[in-house]
Amino acid sequence: MSTVLRQHAEQQFAEELEALRNQDKAHRPTNWELSPQAVVKYLMGGKLDNGFEITPKYIGNQRLMEIAVATLTTDRALLLYGIPGTAKSWVSEHITAAVTGDSTMLIQGTAGTSEEAIRYGWNYAKLLAEGPTESALVETPMMRAMKNGKIARIEELTRIPSDVQDTLLTVLSEKAMPIPELNTEIQAVGGFNIIATANNRDKGVNELSSALKRRFNTVILPVPATAKEEINIVQSRVSSSIKSLGLPAAEPTLKEIQRVVSIFRELRNGVTEDGRTKIKTPTSTVSTAEAISVVNNGLSLAAHFGDGTLNAHDIASGLIGAIVKDPVQDATVWNEYLEVIVKPRKEWSDIYRACKELSL
């Protein structure tokens, strides 16, 4: 029997969602599985009245999650905005899982996304044989969400061409999807809404029209405010990855995670943590998501080619791969950081040596 590599949020955290449903006495909007308060509890974590522990899915400002969840109870859609690696997709999936119990109604935005991917398509064999009929119609995740009062998710909204983006206007304002070929329309059932994600750092970004912006309430997800917050995020996600990937490795020590996070924060902010030395920043985003990837990659090396314990040599290759995206500009920034910042730190001598060996 094959094992699913990654379960959907509503499957992975089914026990937590069930515990919340059993304890939740607050008002639930139409077709919501949980009340808004319980959805935020699921996101932020904490203990229930019966002592059951809810693990945090988002580590950061709770007010941002409250605003995001409250938006979905109104007639406006939700746009999660931020630089890459700020957990936009993660938050989108978990909000949808908690609200509707089904996070799978997903549209992936790309430069090639067409109107048919958002509105509806046709089974062309049936279309040629029968003409435009309801049975020849191919439903999209958006159409299914409207019919069932669920939440549709759109990843990377700004990657979708502007003229295709605007197909959302009628859906968002009229809560309906016209099907002129059948002289009918799909009207959204209570509970329907849209969560979209977008960032402004990648190439190929298409600006949203002012008309579309007005139909979204935008919540900007920032990078973690403090090193402690970011360390907690990395620790939590890495611990989860060890279990889901079945890595035969020991959990990384706090020291190793702290060093990875410190390197990423300093290069991202362009200044050392003590604020004394300015640093050149690389072209890469050096996001929290990439810090998690560096530690996971190191754990894999330690598990399969080491003694199972994460060390500096396991981390070094992941660091270089995450930071040096431009072989000229980023390599210069990285080597300067190693010589000026890392080398003088005696407790980081192992990281320095490991990185220099790979850089040679």
Tab-separated table of C-alpha atoms in Angstrom:
chain	number	residue	atom	x	y	z
A	1	MET	CA	0.000	0.000	0.000
A	2	SER	CA	1.478	3.347	-1.041
A	3	THR	CA	1.887	6.157	1.469
A	4	VAL	CA	0.751	9.680	0.660
A	5	LEU	CA	3.769	11.970	0.793
A	6	ARG	CA	1.874	14.940	2.162
A	7	GLN	CA	-1.620	14.866	3.609
A	8	HIS	CA	-4.003	17.774	3.252
A	9	ALA	CA	-4.303	19.908	6.388
A	10	GLU	CA	-7.780	18.594	7.200
A	11	GLN	CA	-6.413	15.034	7.138
A	12	GLN	CA	-3.161	15.669	8.985
A	13	PHE	CA	-4.877	17.604	11.779
A	14	ALA	CA	-8.225	15.789	11.763
A	15	GLU	CA	-8.001	15.002	15.485
A	16	GLU	CA	-7.452	18.649	16.393
A	17	LEU	CA	-10.297	19.824	14.164
A	18	GLU	CA	-12.643	17.242	15.669
A	19	ALA	CA	-11.674	18.290	19.205
A	20	LEU	CA	-12.367	21.920	18.333
A	21	ARG	CA	-15.744	21.062	16.791
A	22	ASN	CA	-16.766	19.196	19.950
A	23	GLN	CA	-15.780	22.115	22.207
A	24	ASP	CA	-16.961	24.950	19.945
A	25	LYS	CA	-20.117	26.608	21.263
A	26	ALA	CA	-19.796	29.967	19.477
A	27	HIS	CA	-21.813	31.057	16.424
A	28	ARG	CA	-20.797	29.427	13.151
A	29	PRO	CA	-21.470	31.262	9.875
A	30	THR	CA	-23.369	29.403	7.141
A	31	ASN	CA	-21.590	26.200	6.052
A	32	TRP	CA	-18.654	26.789	8.420
A	33	GLU	CA	-17.312	23.765	10.302
A	34	LEU	CA	-16.049	25.979	13.150
A	35	SER	CA	-16.772	29.407	14.568
A	36	PRO	CA	-14.346	32.228	13.666
A	37	GLN	CA	-12.934	32.095	17.222
A	38	ALA	CA	-12.261	28.366	16.931
A	39	VAL	CA	-10.603	28.820	13.520
A	40	VAL	CA	-8.176	31.320	15.065
A	41	LYS	CA	-7.554	28.920	17.975
A	42	TYR	CA	-6.699	26.216	15.421
A	43	LEU	CA	-4.260	28.581	13.689
A	44	MET	CA	-2.577	29.997	16.795
A	45	GLY	CA	-2.675	26.883	18.989
A	46	GLY	CA	-3.321	26.507	22.710
A	47	LYS	CA	-5.147	24.322	25.209
A	48	LEU	CA	-8.866	23.599	25.087
A	49	ASP	CA	-11.020	23.527	28.221
A	50	ASN	CA	-10.632	19.743	28.419
A	51	GLY	CA	-6.831	20.012	28.285
A	52	PHE	CA	-6.490	18.945	24.627
A	53	GLU	CA	-3.467	20.624	23.034
A	54	ILE	CA	-3.849	22.414	19.681
A	55	THR	CA	-0.522	22.874	17.893
A	56	PRO	CA	0.187	26.326	16.430
A	57	LYS	CA	0.025	26.504	12.635
A	58	TYR	CA	0.967	30.196	12.460
A	59	ILE	CA	3.524	31.765	14.777
A	60	GLY	CA	3.108	35.525	14.673
A	61	ASN	CA	0.599	38.303	15.273
A	62	GLN	CA	-2.774	36.818	16.228
A	63	ARG	CA	-4.573	39.981	15.130
A	64	LEU	CA	-3.578	39.282	11.521
A	65	MET	CA	-5.260	35.886	11.710
A	66	GLU	CA	-8.362	37.421	13.289
A	67	ILE	CA	-8.594	39.962	10.467
A	68	ALA	CA	-8.115	37.250	7.841
A	69	VAL	CA	-10.789	34.981	9.313
A	70	ALA	CA	-13.239	37.848	9.910
A	71	THR	CA	-12.878	38.880	6.255
A	72	LEU	CA	-14.274	35.526	5.151
A	73	THR	CA	-17.527	36.220	7.023
A	74	THR	CA	-18.125	39.331	4.869
A	75	ASP	CA	-18.791	39.858	1.166
A	76	ARG	CA	-15.103	40.485	0.477
A	77	ALA	CA	-12.525	37.931	-0.560
A	78	LEU	CA	-9.189	37.557	1.245
A	79	LEU	CA	-5.790	38.319	-0.318
A	80	LEU	CA	-2.749	37.124	1.637
A	81	TYR	CA	0.157	39.254	0.500
A	82	GLY	CA	3.856	39.176	1.337
A	83	ILE	CA	7.323	38.271	0.166
A	84	PRO	CA	8.044	34.608	-0.672
A	85	GLY	CA	8.369	32.350	2.346
A	86	THR	CA	5.984	34.196	4.693
A	87	ALA	CA	3.589	31.217	4.987
A	88	LYS	CA	0.863	32.595	2.684
A	89	SER	CA	0.014	29.233	1.134
A	90	TRP	CA	0.336	27.490	4.497
A	91	VAL	CA	-2.085	29.922	6.156
A	92	SER	CA	-4.474	29.759	3.188
A	93	GLU	CA	-4.631	25.962	3.362
A	94	HIS	CA	-5.127	25.831	7.121
A	95	ILE	CA	-7.814	28.526	7.211
A	96	THR	CA	-9.708	26.688	4.466
A	97	ALA	CA	-9.316	23.336	6.214
A	98	ALA	CA	-10.680	24.754	9.479
A	99	VAL	CA	-13.542	26.694	7.881
A	100	THR	CA	-14.831	24.139	5.362
A	101	GLY	CA	-13.029	20.863	6.066
A	102	ASP	CA	-11.853	20.772	2.441
A	103	SER	CA	-8.727	22.633	1.295
A	104	THR	CA	-8.517	20.949	-2.103
A	105	MET	CA	-10.459	23.458	-4.235
A	106	LEU	CA	-7.261	25.014	-5.521
A	107	ILE	CA	-6.377	26.976	-8.664
A	108	GLN	CA	-2.653	27.402	-9.294
A	109	GLY	CA	-1.922	30.744	-10.903
A	110	THR	CA	0.640	30.823	-13.720
A	111	ALA	CA	1.294	32.872	-16.834
A	112	GLY	CA	-0.576	30.147	-18.731
A	113	THR	CA	-3.705	30.130	-16.539
A	114	SER	CA	-6.734	30.662	-18.769
A	115	GLU	CA	-10.323	31.759	-18.155
A	116	GLU	CA	-11.403	28.121	-18.415
A	117	ALA	CA	-9.279	27.241	-15.372
A	118	ILE	CA	-11.233	29.754	-13.284
A	119	ARG	CA	-14.747	29.669	-14.767
A	120	TYR	CA	-15.451	26.332	-16.502
A	121	GLY	CA	-14.340	24.229	-19.426
A	122	TRP	CA	-15.863	21.746	-21.850
A	123	ASN	CA	-15.520	18.071	-22.573
A	124	TYR	CA	-14.897	18.603	-26.295
A	125	ALA	CA	-15.891	15.074	-27.318
A	126	LYS	CA	-19.314	15.576	-25.755
A	127	LEU	CA	-19.478	19.173	-26.970
A	128	LEU	CA	-19.024	18.031	-30.592
A	129	ALA	CA	-21.475	15.163	-30.189
A	130	GLU	CA	-24.207	16.887	-28.158
A	131	GLY	CA	-23.529	20.597	-28.403
A	132	PRO	CA	-23.325	22.734	-25.248
A	133	THR	CA	-25.089	20.717	-22.542
A	134	GLU	CA	-24.745	20.523	-18.791
A	135	SER	CA	-23.167	17.065	-19.050
A	136	ALA	CA	-20.484	18.445	-21.400
A	137	LEU	CA	-19.541	21.127	-18.860
A	138	VAL	CA	-16.262	20.592	-16.938
A	139	GLU	CA	-16.452	22.114	-13.487
A	140	THR	CA	-13.514	24.030	-12.027
A	141	PRO	CA	-12.620	24.223	-8.312
A	142	MET	CA	-14.185	27.715	-8.357
A	143	MET	CA	-17.498	26.397	-9.657
A	144	ARG	CA	-17.549	23.524	-7.133
A	145	ALA	CA	-16.823	25.938	-4.282
A	146	MET	CA	-19.691	28.184	-5.373
A	147	LYS	CA	-22.123	25.264	-5.625
A	148	ASN	CA	-21.187	23.800	-2.237
A	149	GLY	CA	-20.633	26.947	-0.183
A	150	LYS	CA	-16.911	26.256	0.219
A	151	ILE	CA	-13.732	28.327	-0.092
A	152	ALA	CA	-11.783	28.371	-3.368
A	153	ARG	CA	-8.055	29.001	-3.128
A	154	ILE	CA	-6.017	30.804	-5.790
A	155	GLU	CA	-2.249	30.521	-5.511
A	156	GLU	CA	-0.074	33.292	-6.980
A	157	LEU	CA	-2.917	35.503	-8.196
A	158	THR	CA	-0.533	38.100	-9.634
A	159	ARG	CA	1.077	35.517	-11.925
A	160	ILE	CA	-2.234	35.152	-13.790
A	161	PRO	CA	-2.560	37.481	-16.828
A	162	SER	CA	-4.543	40.637	-16.043
A	163	ASP	CA	-7.385	39.921	-18.471
A	164	VAL	CA	-7.863	36.478	-16.900
A	165	GLN	CA	-7.740	37.949	-13.374
A	166	ASP	CA	-10.706	40.121	-14.280
A	167	THR	CA	-12.908	37.066	-14.825
A	168	LEU	CA	-13.142	37.064	-11.032
A	169	LEU	CA	-14.972	40.400	-10.947
A	170	THR	CA	-18.460	38.991	-11.554
A	171	VAL	CA	-17.871	36.100	-9.170
A	172	LEU	CA	-16.736	38.463	-6.408
A	173	SER	CA	-19.298	41.224	-6.907
A	174	GLU	CA	-22.398	39.323	-8.073
A	175	LYS	CA	-21.588	35.998	-6.370
A	176	ALA	CA	-22.613	34.381	-9.627
A	177	MET	CA	-20.957	32.765	-12.639
A	178	PRO	CA	-22.829	33.253	-15.948
A	179	ILE	CA	-22.851	30.332	-18.405
A	180	PRO	CA	-24.109	32.060	-21.585
A	181	GLU	CA	-23.777	28.875	-23.698
A	182	LEU	CA	-26.517	27.285	-21.541
A	183	ASN	CA	-28.428	30.509	-20.919
A	184	THR	CA	-28.020	30.003	-17.174
A	185	GLU	CA	-25.720	30.821	-14.255
A	186	ILE	CA	-24.259	29.337	-11.100
A	187	GLN	CA	-25.202	31.260	-7.967
A	188	ALA	CA	-22.907	30.953	-4.965
A	189	VAL	CA	-24.256	29.179	-1.889
A	190	GLY	CA	-23.756	30.715	1.565
A	191	GLY	CA	-20.248	30.109	2.877
A	192	PHE	CA	-18.569	30.582	-0.505
A	193	ASN	CA	-15.530	32.831	-0.637
A	194	ILE	CA	-12.039	33.080	-2.119
A	195	ILE	CA	-8.592	33.149	-0.522
A	196	ALA	CA	-5.848	34.290	-2.888
A	197	THR	CA	-2.109	34.603	-2.301
A	198	ALA	CA	0.338	36.925	-4.041
A	199	ASN	CA	3.855	38.283	-3.711
A	200	ASN	CA	5.693	41.142	-5.387
A	201	ARG	CA	9.201	39.702	-5.484
A	202	ASP	CA	9.023	37.203	-8.336
A	203	LYS	CA	9.406	38.013	-12.013
A	204	GLY	CA	6.311	37.887	-14.188
A	205	VAL	CA	4.032	39.685	-11.737
A	206	ASN	CA	0.844	41.217	-13.128
A	207	GLU	CA	-0.559	44.154	-11.181
A	208	LEU	CA	-4.135	43.715	-9.964
A	209	SER	CA	-6.666	46.136	-11.427
A	210	SER	CA	-8.153	48.690	-9.030
A	211	ALA	CA	-11.573	47.075	-9.542
A	212	LEU	CA	-10.218	43.698	-8.415
A	213	LYS	CA	-8.273	45.167	-5.499
A	214	ARG	CA	-11.487	46.702	-4.141
A	215	ARG	CA	-13.079	43.267	-3.950
A	216	PHE	CA	-10.299	41.848	-1.783
A	217	ASN	CA	-9.395	42.635	1.780
A	218	THR	CA	-5.587	42.449	1.862
A	219	VAL	CA	-3.690	41.023	4.834
A	220	ILE	CA	0.073	41.441	4.592
A	221	LEU	CA	1.973	38.577	6.196
A	222	PRO	CA	5.332	39.902	7.404
A	223	VAL	CA	8.590	38.066	7.941
A	224	PRO	CA	8.939	36.945	11.573
A	225	ALA	CA	9.437	40.004	13.766
A	226	THR	CA	12.021	38.479	16.098
A	227	ALA	CA	14.710	35.803	15.915
A	228	LYS	CA	12.924	33.851	18.656
A	229	GLU	CA	9.720	33.791	16.615
A	230	GLU	CA	11.552	32.590	13.514
A	231	ILE	CA	13.442	29.928	15.468
A	232	ASN	CA	10.138	28.613	16.837
A	233	ILE	CA	8.705	28.424	13.306
A	234	VAL	CA	11.729	26.536	11.964
A	235	GLN	CA	11.760	24.173	14.954
A	236	SER	CA	8.076	23.387	14.598
A	237	ARG	CA	8.133	22.788	10.836
A	238	VAL	CA	11.353	20.744	10.934
A	239	SER	CA	9.987	18.528	13.716
A	240	SER	CA	6.884	17.911	11.608
A	241	SER	CA	9.010	17.152	8.520
A	242	ILE	CA	11.103	14.537	10.365
A	243	LYS	CA	7.911	12.618	11.135
A	244	SER	CA	6.236	13.007	7.735
A	245	LEU	CA	9.403	12.163	5.763
A	246	GLY	CA	10.381	9.336	8.111
A	247	LEU	CA	13.964	10.589	8.410
A	248	PRO	CA	16.135	8.368	10.644
A	249	ALA	CA	17.774	11.408	12.206
A	250	ALA	CA	17.818	13.036	15.617
A	251	GLU	CA	16.012	16.356	16.052
A	252	PRO	CA	18.431	19.231	15.384
A	253	THR	CA	19.804	21.027	18.407
A	254	LEU	CA	18.582	24.530	19.184
A	255	LYS	CA	22.138	25.775	18.554
A	256	GLU	CA	22.128	24.624	14.919
A	257	ILE	CA	18.711	26.121	14.214
A	258	GLN	CA	19.734	29.399	15.870
A	259	ARG	CA	22.790	29.663	13.632
A	260	VAL	CA	20.832	29.036	10.434
A	261	VAL	CA	18.180	31.586	11.442
A	262	SER	CA	20.840	34.152	12.420
A	263	ILE	CA	22.546	33.828	9.028
A	264	PHE	CA	19.265	34.216	7.166
A	265	ARG	CA	18.094	37.190	9.238
A	266	GLU	CA	21.394	39.037	8.900
A	267	LEU	CA	21.588	38.553	5.137
A	268	ARG	CA	17.900	39.433	4.736
A	269	ASN	CA	18.121	42.600	6.862
A	270	GLY	CA	21.534	43.723	5.615
A	271	VAL	CA	22.915	44.177	9.120
A	272	THR	CA	24.305	41.977	11.906
A	273	GLU	CA	22.002	41.101	14.797
A	274	ASP	CA	23.808	43.525	17.114
A	275	GLY	CA	23.248	46.312	14.572
A	276	ARG	CA	26.952	47.201	14.381
A	277	THR	CA	27.937	45.992	10.912
A	278	LYS	CA	26.161	46.518	7.615
A	279	ILE	CA	26.062	43.578	5.203
A	280	LYS	CA	25.403	43.310	1.492
A	281	THR	CA	22.184	41.427	0.733
A	282	PRO	CA	21.927	38.633	-1.865
A	283	THR	CA	19.389	38.491	-4.696
A	284	SER	CA	17.718	35.480	-3.052
A	285	THR	CA	14.843	36.014	-0.624
A	286	VAL	CA	16.519	34.093	2.258
A	287	SER	CA	13.058	33.441	3.677
A	288	THR	CA	11.936	31.396	6.654
A	289	ALA	CA	10.703	28.704	4.259
A	290	GLU	CA	14.221	28.391	2.837
A	291	ALA	CA	15.706	28.217	6.347
A	292	ILE	CA	13.396	25.255	7.016
A	293	SER	CA	14.553	23.674	3.753
A	294	VAL	CA	18.230	24.122	4.706
A	295	VAL	CA	17.716	22.315	8.021
A	296	ASN	CA	15.636	19.549	6.384
A	297	ASN	CA	18.310	19.040	3.712
A	298	GLY	CA	20.978	18.884	6.408
A	299	LEU	CA	18.971	16.309	8.352
A	300	SER	CA	18.671	14.158	5.236
A	301	LEU	CA	22.441	14.273	4.748
A	302	ALA	CA	22.997	13.428	8.419
A	303	ALA	CA	20.523	10.552	8.284
A	304	HIS	CA	21.726	8.904	5.088
A	305	PHE	CA	25.390	9.881	4.847
A	306	GLY	CA	26.330	10.716	8.438
A	307	ASP	CA	25.771	9.544	11.978
A	308	GLY	CA	22.191	10.836	12.195
A	309	THR	CA	23.134	14.002	14.060
A	310	LEU	CA	23.024	17.356	12.250
A	311	ASN	CA	26.379	19.145	12.078
A	312	ALA	CA	27.969	22.125	10.332
A	313	HIS	CA	28.997	20.134	7.239
A	314	ASP	CA	25.413	18.931	6.770
A	315	ILE	CA	24.127	22.495	6.957
A	316	ALA	CA	26.764	24.126	4.740
A	317	SER	CA	25.628	22.734	1.382
A	318	GLY	CA	22.040	23.773	2.010
A	319	LEU	CA	23.118	27.259	3.026
A	320	ILE	CA	25.084	27.824	-0.140
A	321	GLY	CA	22.276	26.460	-2.325
A	322	ALA	CA	19.694	28.718	-0.668
A	323	ILE	CA	21.752	31.903	-0.676
A	324	VAL	CA	23.828	31.763	-3.869
A	325	LYS	CA	21.247	32.008	-6.669
A	326	ASP	CA	23.338	34.330	-8.851
A	327	PRO	CA	26.770	32.666	-9.295
A	328	VAL	CA	28.536	36.026	-9.553
A	329	GLN	CA	26.715	38.603	-7.414
A	330	ASP	CA	25.493	36.271	-4.681
A	331	ALA	CA	28.788	34.381	-4.503
A	332	THR	CA	30.574	37.671	-3.806
A	333	VAL	CA	28.056	38.631	-1.099
A	334	TRP	CA	28.278	35.188	0.501
A	335	ASN	CA	32.086	35.033	0.549
A	336	GLU	CA	32.283	38.533	2.014
A	337	TYR	CA	29.793	37.550	4.730
A	338	LEU	CA	31.855	34.459	5.554
A	339	GLU	CA	35.109	36.439	5.872
A	340	VAL	CA	33.799	39.544	7.622
A	341	ILE	CA	31.032	38.144	9.847
A	342	VAL	CA	31.303	34.363	10.255
A	343	LYS	CA	35.091	33.930	10.508
A	344	PRO	CA	35.597	36.187	13.582
A	345	ARG	CA	32.905	34.292	15.536
A	346	LYS	CA	34.926	31.562	17.247
A	347	GLU	CA	31.816	29.503	18.073
A	348	TRP	CA	31.028	29.443	14.331
A	349	SER	CA	34.440	28.152	13.208
A	350	ASP	CA	32.985	24.795	12.128
A	351	ILE	CA	30.387	26.516	9.908
A	352	TYR	CA	33.091	28.745	8.422
A	353	ARG	CA	35.372	25.809	7.570
A	354	ALA	CA	32.546	23.714	6.126
A	355	CYS	CA	31.291	26.540	3.906
A	356	LYS	CA	34.790	27.451	2.691
A	357	GLU	CA	35.511	23.818	1.781
A	358	LEU	CA	32.405	23.724	-0.411
A	359	SER	CA	33.143	27.127	-1.915
A	360	LEU	CA	36.611	26.176	-3.114
